[in-house]
PDB file of C-alpha atoms in Angstrom:
ATOM      1  CA  MET A 297     -22.821 -23.222 106.880  1.00  0.00           C
ATOM      2  CA  ILE A 298     -21.107 -26.411 107.937  1.00  0.00           C
ATOM      3  CA  VAL A 299     -22.050 -30.073 107.798  1.00  0.00           C
ATOM      4  CA  ALA A 300     -20.311 -33.016 109.394  1.00  0.00           C
ATOM      5  CA  LYS A 301     -17.927 -35.182 107.419  1.00  0.00           C
ATOM      6  CA  ASN A 302     -20.163 -38.055 108.491  1.00  0.00           C
ATOM      7  CA  TRP A 303     -23.357 -36.132 107.755  1.00  0.00           C
ATOM      8  CA  ARG A 304     -25.340 -39.239 106.789  1.00  0.00           C
ATOM      9  CA  GLU A 305     -24.972 -40.361 110.406  1.00  0.00           C
ATOM     10  CA  HIS A 306     -25.339 -36.917 111.997  1.00  0.00           C
ATOM     11  CA  LYS A 307     -27.757 -34.941 109.840  1.00  0.00           C
ATOM     12  CA  LEU A 308     -26.881 -31.504 111.215  1.00  0.00           C
ATOM     13  CA  VAL A 309     -26.404 -28.241 109.355  1.00  0.00           C
ATOM     14  CA  TYR A 310     -24.990 -25.410 111.473  1.00  0.00           C
ATOM     15  CA  ALA A 311     -25.087 -21.787 110.303  1.00  0.00           C
ATOM     16  CA  SER A 312     -22.340 -20.076 112.279  1.00  0.00           C
ATOM     17  CA  ASN A 313     -23.160 -16.667 113.783  1.00  0.00           C
ATOM     18  CA  PRO A 314     -20.069 -14.915 115.219  1.00  0.00           C
ATOM     19  CA  LYS A 315     -19.958 -13.940 118.911  1.00  0.00           C
ATOM     20  CA  THR A 316     -22.719 -16.364 119.873  1.00  0.00           C
ATOM     21  CA  GLY A 317     -20.508 -19.155 121.184  1.00  0.00           C
ATOM     22  CA  SER A 318     -19.642 -20.398 117.705  1.00  0.00           C
ATOM     23  CA  SER A 319     -16.191 -21.618 118.788  1.00  0.00           C
ATOM     24  CA  SER A 320     -17.769 -23.774 121.501  1.00  0.00           C
ATOM     25  CA  PHE A 321     -20.412 -25.068 119.099  1.00  0.00           C
ATOM     26  CA  LYS A 322     -17.749 -26.022 116.554  1.00  0.00           C
ATOM     27  CA  ARG A 323     -15.728 -27.861 119.199  1.00  0.00           C
ATOM     28  CA  TRP A 324     -18.884 -29.797 120.020  1.00  0.00           C
ATOM     29  CA  PHE A 325     -19.379 -30.341 116.271  1.00  0.00           C
ATOM     30  CA  ASN A 326     -15.848 -31.740 115.965  1.00  0.00           C
ATOM     31  CA  LYS A 327     -16.559 -34.158 118.797  1.00  0.00           C
ATOM     32  CA  MET A 328     -19.693 -35.238 116.946  1.00  0.00           C
ATOM     33  CA  GLN A 329     -17.510 -35.941 113.896  1.00  0.00           C
ATOM     34  CA  GLY A 330     -15.389 -38.262 116.019  1.00  0.00           C
ATOM     35  CA  ASP A 331     -12.521 -36.100 117.301  1.00  0.00           C
ATOM     36  CA  PRO A 332     -11.402 -37.992 120.448  1.00  0.00           C
ATOM     37  CA  ARG A 333      -9.422 -35.131 122.004  1.00  0.00           C
ATOM     38  CA  PRO A 334     -10.546 -33.108 125.067  1.00  0.00           C
ATOM     39  CA  TYR A 335     -12.268 -29.862 124.161  1.00  0.00           C
ATOM     40  CA  ASP A 336      -9.312 -27.717 125.240  1.00  0.00           C
ATOM     41  CA  GLN A 337      -7.121 -29.497 122.679  1.00  0.00           C
ATOM     42  CA  ILE A 338      -9.458 -28.960 119.718  1.00  0.00           C
ATOM     43  CA  LYS A 339      -8.052 -25.883 117.977  1.00  0.00           C
ATOM     44  CA  HIS A 340      -8.573 -23.863 114.774  1.00  0.00           C
ATOM     45  CA  VAL A 341     -12.252 -24.743 114.694  1.00  0.00           C
ATOM     46  CA  HIS A 342     -13.116 -22.017 112.176  1.00  0.00           C
ATOM     47  CA  GLN A 343     -11.106 -23.685 109.408  1.00  0.00           C
ATOM     48  CA  MET A 344     -13.658 -25.007 106.939  1.00  0.00           C
ATOM     49  CA  GLY A 345     -11.427 -27.916 105.960  1.00  0.00           C
ATOM     50  CA  LYS A 346     -12.268 -29.569 109.272  1.00  0.00           C
ATOM     51  CA  TYR A 347     -15.843 -30.212 108.160  1.00  0.00           C
ATOM     52  CA  GLY A 348     -17.796 -31.889 105.409  1.00  0.00           C
ATOM     53  CA  LYS A 349     -18.747 -30.154 102.164  1.00  0.00           C
ATOM     54  CA  VAL A 350     -22.192 -28.605 101.789  1.00  0.00           C
ATOM     55  CA  GLN A 351     -21.970 -29.499  98.105  1.00  0.00           C
ATOM     56  CA  SER A 352     -22.275 -33.159  99.102  1.00  0.00           C
ATOM     57  CA  LEU A 353     -25.859 -32.441 100.214  1.00  0.00           C
ATOM     58  CA  PHE A 354     -26.678 -31.070  96.768  1.00  0.00           C
ATOM     59  CA  ASP A 355     -25.010 -34.057  95.110  1.00  0.00           C
ATOM     60  CA  ALA A 356     -27.053 -36.489  97.212  1.00  0.00           C
ATOM     61  CA  ALA A 357     -30.288 -34.647  96.462  1.00  0.00           C
ATOM     62  CA  LYS A 358     -29.475 -34.547  92.741  1.00  0.00           C
ATOM     63  CA  GLU A 359     -28.912 -38.308  92.726  1.00  0.00           C
ATOM     64  CA  LYS A 360     -32.267 -38.824  94.437  1.00  0.00           C
ATOM     65  CA  LEU A 361     -34.248 -36.365  92.301  1.00  0.00           C
ATOM     66  CA  GLY A 362     -32.550 -36.957  88.969  1.00  0.00           C
ATOM     67  CA  ARG A 363     -31.946 -33.221  88.520  1.00  0.00           C
ATOM     68  CA  ASN A 364     -30.175 -30.323  90.158  1.00  0.00           C
ATOM     69  CA  ALA A 365     -31.540 -29.647  93.629  1.00  0.00           C
ATOM     70  CA  THR A 366     -32.576 -26.317  95.105  1.00  0.00           C
ATOM     71  CA  LEU A 367     -31.167 -25.157  98.420  1.00  0.00           C
ATOM     72  CA  MET A 368     -34.355 -26.159 100.233  1.00  0.00           C
ATOM     73  CA  GLU A 369     -34.358 -29.610  98.618  1.00  0.00           C
ATOM     74  CA  ALA A 370     -30.720 -30.213  99.529  1.00  0.00           C
ATOM     75  CA  MET A 371     -31.334 -29.151 103.128  1.00  0.00           C
ATOM     76  CA  GLU A 372     -34.659 -30.978 103.577  1.00  0.00           C
ATOM     77  CA  PRO A 373     -33.318 -34.130 105.331  1.00  0.00           C
ATOM     78  CA  MET A 374     -31.046 -32.141 107.650  1.00  0.00           C
ATOM     79  CA  PHE A 375     -31.684 -30.638 111.098  1.00  0.00           C
ATOM     80  CA  LYS A 376     -30.846 -26.978 110.518  1.00  0.00           C
ATOM     81  CA  VAL A 377     -29.577 -24.905 113.437  1.00  0.00           C
ATOM     82  CA  THR A 378     -28.173 -21.487 114.230  1.00  0.00           C
ATOM     83  CA  VAL A 379     -27.529 -19.584 117.455  1.00  0.00           C
ATOM     84  CA  VAL A 380     -28.467 -15.983 118.280  1.00  0.00           C
ATOM     85  CA  ARG A 381     -27.616 -13.715 121.194  1.00  0.00           C
ATOM     86  CA  ASN A 382     -28.914 -10.586 122.878  1.00  0.00           C
ATOM     87  CA  PRO A 383     -27.502  -7.766 120.708  1.00  0.00           C
ATOM     88  CA  ILE A 384     -26.365  -5.828 123.787  1.00  0.00           C
ATOM     89  CA  THR A 385     -23.996  -8.496 125.027  1.00  0.00           C
ATOM     90  CA  LYS A 386     -23.120  -9.665 121.501  1.00  0.00           C
ATOM     91  CA  LEU A 387     -21.906  -6.185 120.535  1.00  0.00           C
ATOM     92  CA  LEU A 388     -19.849  -5.903 123.713  1.00  0.00           C
ATOM     93  CA  SER A 389     -18.320  -9.318 123.071  1.00  0.00           C
ATOM     94  CA  GLY A 390     -17.450  -8.180 119.545  1.00  0.00           C
ATOM     95  CA  TYR A 391     -15.731  -5.041 120.843  1.00  0.00           C
ATOM     96  CA  ARG A 392     -13.727  -6.891 123.466  1.00  0.00           C
ATOM     97  CA  ASP A 393     -12.667  -9.658 121.085  1.00  0.00           C
ATOM     98  CA  LYS A 394     -12.081  -7.800 117.828  1.00  0.00           C
ATOM     99  CA  ILE A 395     -10.881  -4.392 119.038  1.00  0.00           C
ATOM    100  CA  GLN A 396      -9.840  -4.457 122.676  1.00  0.00           C
ATOM    101  CA  ARG A 397      -7.896  -7.715 122.511  1.00  0.00           C
ATOM    102  CA  LEU A 398      -6.351  -6.988 119.109  1.00  0.00           C
ATOM    103  CA  SER A 399      -4.915  -3.552 119.866  1.00  0.00           C
ATOM    104  CA  LYS A 400      -2.832  -1.952 122.593  1.00  0.00           C
ATOM    105  CA  THR A 401      -5.252   0.951 122.981  1.00  0.00           C
ATOM    106  CA  GLY A 402      -8.701  -0.549 122.404  1.00  0.00           C
ATOM    107  CA  ILE A 403      -9.312   2.304 119.952  1.00  0.00           C
ATOM    108  CA  ARG A 404      -9.981   2.390 116.210  1.00  0.00           C
ATOM    109  CA  PRO A 405      -9.826   5.616 114.153  1.00  0.00           C
ATOM    110  CA  PRO A 406     -13.617   5.853 113.549  1.00  0.00           C
ATOM    111  CA  MET A 407     -14.136   6.022 117.318  1.00  0.00           C
ATOM    112  CA  LEU A 408     -12.105   9.237 117.473  1.00  0.00           C
ATOM    113  CA  LYS A 409     -14.699  10.986 115.326  1.00  0.00           C
ATOM    114  CA  PHE A 410     -17.075  10.752 118.281  1.00  0.00           C
ATOM    115  CA  ASN A 411     -14.555  11.275 121.081  1.00  0.00           C
ATOM    116  CA  PRO A 412     -11.312  12.866 119.844  1.00  0.00           C
ATOM    117  CA  ASN A 413      -9.947  12.870 123.395  1.00  0.00           C
ATOM    118  CA  LEU A 414      -9.730   9.091 123.614  1.00  0.00           C
ATOM    119  CA  ASN A 415      -6.297   7.749 124.473  1.00  0.00           C
ATOM    120  CA  ILE A 416      -4.705   4.635 125.909  1.00  0.00           C
ATOM    121  CA  ASN A 417      -5.542   5.816 129.440  1.00  0.00           C
ATOM    122  CA  SER A 418      -9.250   6.325 128.734  1.00  0.00           C
ATOM    123  CA  THR A 419     -11.562   4.006 130.637  1.00  0.00           C
ATOM    124  CA  ASP A 420     -13.150   0.966 129.047  1.00  0.00           C
ATOM    125  CA  ALA A 421     -16.533   2.684 129.366  1.00  0.00           C
ATOM    126  CA  GLU A 422     -15.286   5.797 127.511  1.00  0.00           C
ATOM    127  CA  LYS A 423     -13.834   3.720 124.698  1.00  0.00           C
ATOM    128  CA  TYR A 424     -16.891   1.526 124.426  1.00  0.00           C
ATOM    129  CA  ALA A 425     -19.276   4.508 124.235  1.00  0.00           C
ATOM    130  CA  ALA A 426     -17.281   5.849 121.267  1.00  0.00           C
ATOM    131  CA  PHE A 427     -17.273   2.385 119.705  1.00  0.00           C
ATOM    132  CA  VAL A 428     -21.069   2.129 119.950  1.00  0.00           C
ATOM    133  CA  GLU A 429     -21.414   5.600 118.385  1.00  0.00           C
ATOM    134  CA  ALA A 430     -19.198   4.533 115.499  1.00  0.00           C
ATOM    135  CA  VAL A 431     -21.128   1.303 114.916  1.00  0.00           C
ATOM    136  CA  VAL A 432     -24.668   2.690 115.046  1.00  0.00           C
ATOM    137  CA  ASN A 433     -23.694   5.626 112.818  1.00  0.00           C
ATOM    138  CA  GLY A 434     -22.241   3.313 110.180  1.00  0.00           C
ATOM    139  CA  LYS A 435     -18.620   4.422 110.619  1.00  0.00           C
ATOM    140  CA  LEU A 436     -17.298   1.117 111.906  1.00  0.00           C
ATOM    141  CA  ARG A 437     -18.434  -1.951 109.984  1.00  0.00           C
ATOM    142  CA  ASN A 438     -17.608  -5.568 110.680  1.00  0.00           C
ATOM    143  CA  HIS A 439     -19.690  -8.725 110.344  1.00  0.00           C
ATOM    144  CA  HIS A 440     -19.211  -9.291 114.081  1.00  0.00           C
ATOM    145  CA  PHE A 441     -21.174  -6.096 114.787  1.00  0.00           C
ATOM    146  CA  THR A 442     -24.025  -6.306 112.283  1.00  0.00           C
ATOM    147  CA  PRO A 443     -27.687  -7.189 113.033  1.00  0.00           C
ATOM    148  CA  GLN A 444     -28.255 -10.921 113.205  1.00  0.00           C
ATOM    149  CA  TRP A 445     -31.711 -11.215 111.655  1.00  0.00           C
ATOM    150  CA  ASN A 446     -30.422 -10.124 108.250  1.00  0.00           C
ATOM    151  CA  LYS A 447     -26.992 -11.765 108.378  1.00  0.00           C
ATOM    152  CA  MET A 448     -28.450 -15.134 109.415  1.00  0.00           C
ATOM    153  CA  LYS A 449     -31.590 -14.816 107.231  1.00  0.00           C
ATOM    154  CA  ILE A 450     -33.871 -15.504 110.174  1.00  0.00           C
ATOM    155  CA  CYS A 451     -36.996 -14.749 108.106  1.00  0.00           C
ATOM    156  CA  ASP A 452     -35.911 -16.715 105.053  1.00  0.00           C
ATOM    157  CA  PHE A 453     -34.048 -19.896 105.892  1.00  0.00           C
ATOM    158  CA  PRO A 454     -36.113 -22.825 107.284  1.00  0.00           C
ATOM    159  CA  TYR A 455     -34.232 -23.390 110.506  1.00  0.00           C
ATOM    160  CA  ASP A 456     -35.480 -26.293 112.593  1.00  0.00           C
ATOM    161  CA  MET A 457     -34.104 -24.706 115.739  1.00  0.00           C
ATOM    162  CA  ILE A 458     -32.717 -21.302 116.670  1.00  0.00           C
ATOM    163  CA  LEU A 459     -30.803 -21.584 119.913  1.00  0.00           C
ATOM    164  CA  GLN A 460     -29.870 -18.710 122.197  1.00  0.00           C
ATOM    165  CA  THR A 461     -26.342 -18.272 123.520  1.00  0.00           C
ATOM    166  CA  GLU A 462     -27.822 -17.591 126.923  1.00  0.00           C
ATOM    167  CA  THR A 463     -29.330 -21.103 127.172  1.00  0.00           C
ATOM    168  CA  THR A 464     -27.322 -23.256 124.738  1.00  0.00           C
ATOM    169  CA  ASN A 465     -25.893 -25.367 127.548  1.00  0.00           C
ATOM    170  CA  ASP A 466     -29.441 -26.297 128.551  1.00  0.00           C
ATOM    171  CA  ASP A 467     -30.811 -26.835 125.047  1.00  0.00           C
ATOM    172  CA  ILE A 468     -27.977 -28.536 123.167  1.00  0.00           C
ATOM    173  CA  HIS A 469     -29.395 -31.947 124.085  1.00  0.00           C
ATOM    174  CA  ILE A 470     -32.374 -31.206 121.810  1.00  0.00           C
ATOM    175  CA  VAL A 471     -30.000 -30.805 118.873  1.00  0.00           C
ATOM    176  CA  GLY A 472     -28.298 -34.038 119.868  1.00  0.00           C
ATOM    177  CA  GLU A 473     -31.586 -35.926 119.971  1.00  0.00           C
ATOM    178  CA  HIS A 474     -32.370 -34.865 116.391  1.00  0.00           C
ATOM    179  CA  THR A 475     -28.899 -35.649 115.038  1.00  0.00           C
ATOM    180  CA  ASN A 476     -28.000 -39.008 116.597  1.00  0.00           C
ATOM    181  CA  ASN A 477     -25.621 -37.325 119.011  1.00  0.00           C
ATOM    182  CA  THR A 478     -26.895 -37.787 122.558  1.00  0.00           C
ATOM    183  CA  GLY A 479     -24.800 -37.803 125.693  1.00  0.00           C
ATOM    184  CA  LEU A 480     -22.153 -35.350 124.498  1.00  0.00           C
ATOM    185  CA  ASP A 481     -21.577 -32.477 126.919  1.00  0.00           C
ATOM    186  CA  PHE A 482     -21.302 -28.941 125.548  1.00  0.00           C
ATOM    187  CA  PRO A 483     -17.896 -27.226 126.033  1.00  0.00           C
ATOM    188  CA  GLY A 484     -17.620 -24.254 128.361  1.00  0.00           C
ATOM    189  CA  SER A 485     -17.308 -20.607 127.353  1.00  0.00           C
ATOM    190  CA  ARG A 486     -14.054 -18.636 127.587  1.00  0.00           C
ATOM    191  CA  THR A 487     -14.995 -17.750 131.149  1.00  0.00           C
ATOM    192  CA  ASP A 488     -15.821 -21.331 132.055  1.00  0.00           C
ATOM    193  CA  VAL A 489     -12.397 -22.526 130.906  1.00  0.00           C
ATOM    194  CA  GLY A 490     -10.500 -19.729 132.669  1.00  0.00           C
ATOM    195  CA  GLN A 491      -9.613 -17.588 129.625  1.00  0.00           C
ATOM    196  CA  ASP A 492     -11.491 -14.443 130.654  1.00  0.00           C
ATOM    197  CA  HIS A 493     -10.157 -13.634 134.125  1.00  0.00           C
ATOM    198  CA  GLY A 494     -13.252 -15.159 135.699  1.00  0.00           C
ATOM    199  CA  MET A 495     -15.688 -12.551 134.355  1.00  0.00           C
ATOM    200  CA  SER A 496     -18.171 -13.148 131.562  1.00  0.00           C
ATOM    201  CA  THR A 497     -19.316 -10.547 129.048  1.00  0.00           C
ATOM    202  CA  LEU A 498     -22.644 -10.437 130.872  1.00  0.00           C
ATOM    203  CA  GLN A 499     -20.919  -9.645 134.154  1.00  0.00           C
ATOM    204  CA  ARG A 500     -19.007  -6.806 132.489  1.00  0.00           C
ATOM    205  CA  THR A 501     -22.052  -5.298 130.792  1.00  0.00           C
ATOM    206  CA  GLU A 502     -22.979  -2.762 133.464  1.00  0.00           C
ATOM    207  CA  GLY A 503     -19.472  -1.278 133.577  1.00  0.00           C
ATOM    208  CA  TYR A 504     -19.072  -0.948 129.815  1.00  0.00           C
ATOM    209  CA  TYR A 505     -22.538   0.524 129.260  1.00  0.00           C
ATOM    210  CA  LYS A 506     -22.514   3.006 132.147  1.00  0.00           C
ATOM    211  CA  LEU A 507     -21.541   6.003 129.966  1.00  0.00           C
ATOM    212  CA  ILE A 508     -24.065   5.269 127.226  1.00  0.00           C
ATOM    213  CA  GLY A 509     -26.903   7.733 127.774  1.00  0.00           C
ATOM    214  CA  PRO A 510     -30.556   7.400 126.717  1.00  0.00           C
ATOM    215  CA  GLU A 511     -30.057   8.994 123.278  1.00  0.00           C
ATOM    216  CA  LEU A 512     -27.209   6.694 122.273  1.00  0.00           C
ATOM    217  CA  MET A 513     -28.946   3.688 123.799  1.00  0.00           C
ATOM    218  CA  ASN A 514     -31.988   4.489 121.694  1.00  0.00           C
ATOM    219  CA  LYS A 515     -29.779   4.556 118.591  1.00  0.00           C
ATOM    220  CA  LEU A 516     -28.429   1.133 119.528  1.00  0.00           C
ATOM    221  CA  TYR A 517     -31.950  -0.248 119.916  1.00  0.00           C
ATOM    222  CA  ARG A 518     -32.841   1.234 116.549  1.00  0.00           C
ATOM    223  CA  TYR A 519     -29.779  -0.264 114.873  1.00  0.00           C
ATOM    224  CA  PHE A 520     -30.581  -3.731 116.230  1.00  0.00           C
ATOM    225  CA  LEU A 521     -34.342  -3.236 116.159  1.00  0.00           C
ATOM    226  CA  TRP A 522     -35.337  -6.406 114.311  1.00  0.00           C
ATOM    227  CA  ASP A 523     -32.994  -8.547 116.400  1.00  0.00           C
ATOM    228  CA  PHE A 524     -35.066  -7.489 119.397  1.00  0.00           C
ATOM    229  CA  VAL A 525     -38.488  -7.599 117.768  1.00  0.00           C
ATOM    230  CA  LEU A 526     -38.145 -10.784 115.710  1.00  0.00           C
ATOM    231  CA  MET A 527     -36.170 -12.810 118.214  1.00  0.00           C
ATOM    232  CA  GLY A 528     -37.843 -11.542 121.369  1.00  0.00           C
ATOM    233  CA  TYR A 529     -34.780 -10.260 123.180  1.00  0.00           C
ATOM    234  CA  SER A 530     -35.076  -7.930 126.145  1.00  0.00           C
ATOM    235  CA  LYS A 531     -33.645  -4.446 126.590  1.00  0.00           C
ATOM    236  CA  LEU A 532     -30.904  -3.648 129.075  1.00  0.00           C
ATOM    237  CA  ASP A 533     -33.368  -2.275 131.637  1.00  0.00           C
ATOM    238  CA  ASN A 534     -35.722  -5.252 131.340  1.00  0.00           C
ATOM    239  CA  PRO A 535     -35.694  -7.486 134.462  1.00  0.00           C
ATOM    240  CA  ASN A 536     -35.370 -10.487 132.123  1.00  0.00           C
ATOM    241  CA  PHE A 537     -32.187  -9.162 130.481  1.00  0.00           C
ATOM    242  CA  PRO A 538     -30.361 -10.741 128.686  1.00  0.00           C
ATOM    243  CA  TYR A 539     -32.936 -13.466 128.039  1.00  0.00           C
ATOM    244  CA  LEU A 540     -35.891 -13.639 125.682  1.00  0.00           C
ATOM    245  CA  ASP A 541     -39.074 -11.940 126.858  1.00  0.00           C
ATOM    246  CA  PHE A 542     -42.048 -12.723 124.665  1.00  0.00           C
ATOM    247  CA  ASP A 543     -44.350 -11.157 127.251  1.00  0.00           C
ATOM    248  CA  GLN A 544     -42.897  -7.697 126.766  1.00  0.00           C
ATOM    249  CA  ASP A 545     -45.110  -5.034 125.220  1.00  0.00           C
ATOM    250  CA  ILE A 546     -43.555  -4.662 121.754  1.00  0.00           C
ATOM    251  CA  GLU A 547     -45.609  -1.559 120.962  1.00  0.00           C
ATOM    252  CA  LYS A 548     -44.511   0.114 124.176  1.00  0.00           C
ATOM    253  CA  GLU A 549     -40.866  -0.928 123.944  1.00  0.00           C
ATOM    254  CA  PHE A 550     -40.257  -0.629 120.201  1.00  0.00           C
ATOM    255  CA  GLY A 551     -43.310   0.960 118.582  1.00  0.00           C
ATOM    256  CA  GLU A 552     -41.729   4.367 118.008  1.00  0.00           C
ATOM    257  CA  LEU A 553     -38.568   2.771 116.611  1.00  0.00           C
ATOM    258  CA  ILE A 554     -40.574   0.609 114.216  1.00  0.00           C
ATOM    259  CA  ALA A 555     -42.427   3.690 112.973  1.00  0.00           C
ATOM    260  CA  THR A 556     -39.128   5.475 112.266  1.00  0.00           C
ATOM    261  CA  ASN A 557     -37.242   2.459 110.963  1.00  0.00           C
ATOM    262  CA  VAL A 558     -36.202   4.316 107.803  1.00  0.00           C
ATOM    263  CA  ASP A 559     -33.471   5.976 109.863  1.00  0.00           C
ATOM    264  CA  ILE A 560     -31.752   2.740 110.840  1.00  0.00           C
ATOM    265  CA  VAL A 561     -28.099   2.678 109.786  1.00  0.00           C
ATOM    266  CA  THR A 562     -27.318  -0.858 108.643  1.00  0.00           C
ATOM    267  CA  GLU A 563     -25.563  -2.464 105.717  1.00  0.00           C
ATOM    268  CA  GLU A 564     -28.811  -1.795 103.876  1.00  0.00           C
ATOM    269  CA  PRO A 565     -30.333   1.367 105.412  1.00  0.00           C
ATOM    270  CA  GLY A 566     -34.055   1.158 106.025  1.00  0.00           C
ATOM    271  CA  THR A 567     -34.161  -2.603 105.504  1.00  0.00           C
ATOM    272  CA  GLN A 568     -37.184  -4.338 106.984  1.00  0.00           C
ATOM    273  CA  PRO A 569     -37.809  -8.085 107.222  1.00  0.00           C
ATOM    274  CA  THR A 570     -39.063  -9.743 104.044  1.00  0.00           C
ATOM    275  CA  ILE A 571     -39.107 -13.378 102.975  1.00  0.00           C
ATOM    276  CA  ASP A 572     -36.866 -14.470 100.116  1.00  0.00           C
ATOM    277  CA  PRO A 573     -37.133 -18.170  99.191  1.00  0.00           C
ATOM    278  CA  THR A 574     -33.866 -17.980  97.207  1.00  0.00           C
ATOM    279  CA  VAL A 575     -31.880 -17.084 100.326  1.00  0.00           C
ATOM    280  CA  LYS A 576     -28.199 -17.962 100.524  1.00  0.00           C
ATOM    281  CA  ILE A 577     -26.280 -18.242 103.785  1.00  0.00           C
TER     282      ILE A 577
END
């Protein structure tokens, strides 16, 4: 979680969720703090030293209450925000950023357990299918690939607004209106600023997912089940993909998966949403 150095002026708490446009959001956050530079010159945005200290919220609440403050008491005056993303495109973004870009082959050893024939000349679709197998079977773990509902404590933390990556550009003004920060444009994505060869993750989705058959796709939906059900995201074959679809028939789309949720492979196998008022992010 980050707060602004000038948080008394801009009462915003941002819980950063990787692969949801967090770099862009933090550039916007730095502008809110008073950084005068153009967005493309604002670097190293994930360094926590660039922001205010969350402890200062607890100190202010303690001074007001005359005792140590709880998390909820410290956060009460702040506008609390996070951003989520369709798990299908989020996972692909994670693969491309954390595996494909960081290696010459686009292959990690756990992927070879599911396709031992992978090599540097394998297609992106072949490599990605093995990557998905490794993730949903618990053989390749990274916080960039894990379900969002649990990582971001969607059921527990009293967010004032949960934005979607797909529509952040349209909705960021709402955050600005609540945090004394109107009139500040939101920075573009990697594609918008010419860092992704002109193609977004969404545009690449069909090609990367073309070798993922129904059985593996079902495993992916099971792995990210509560991201879909709780946040309302649409499946790959939904006409509304990748956007939210609260009109979809949850029983039809996810009923069988909910009934067999004990088989989900996550950081905590079988975990289902519960509310914990002592949540920490």
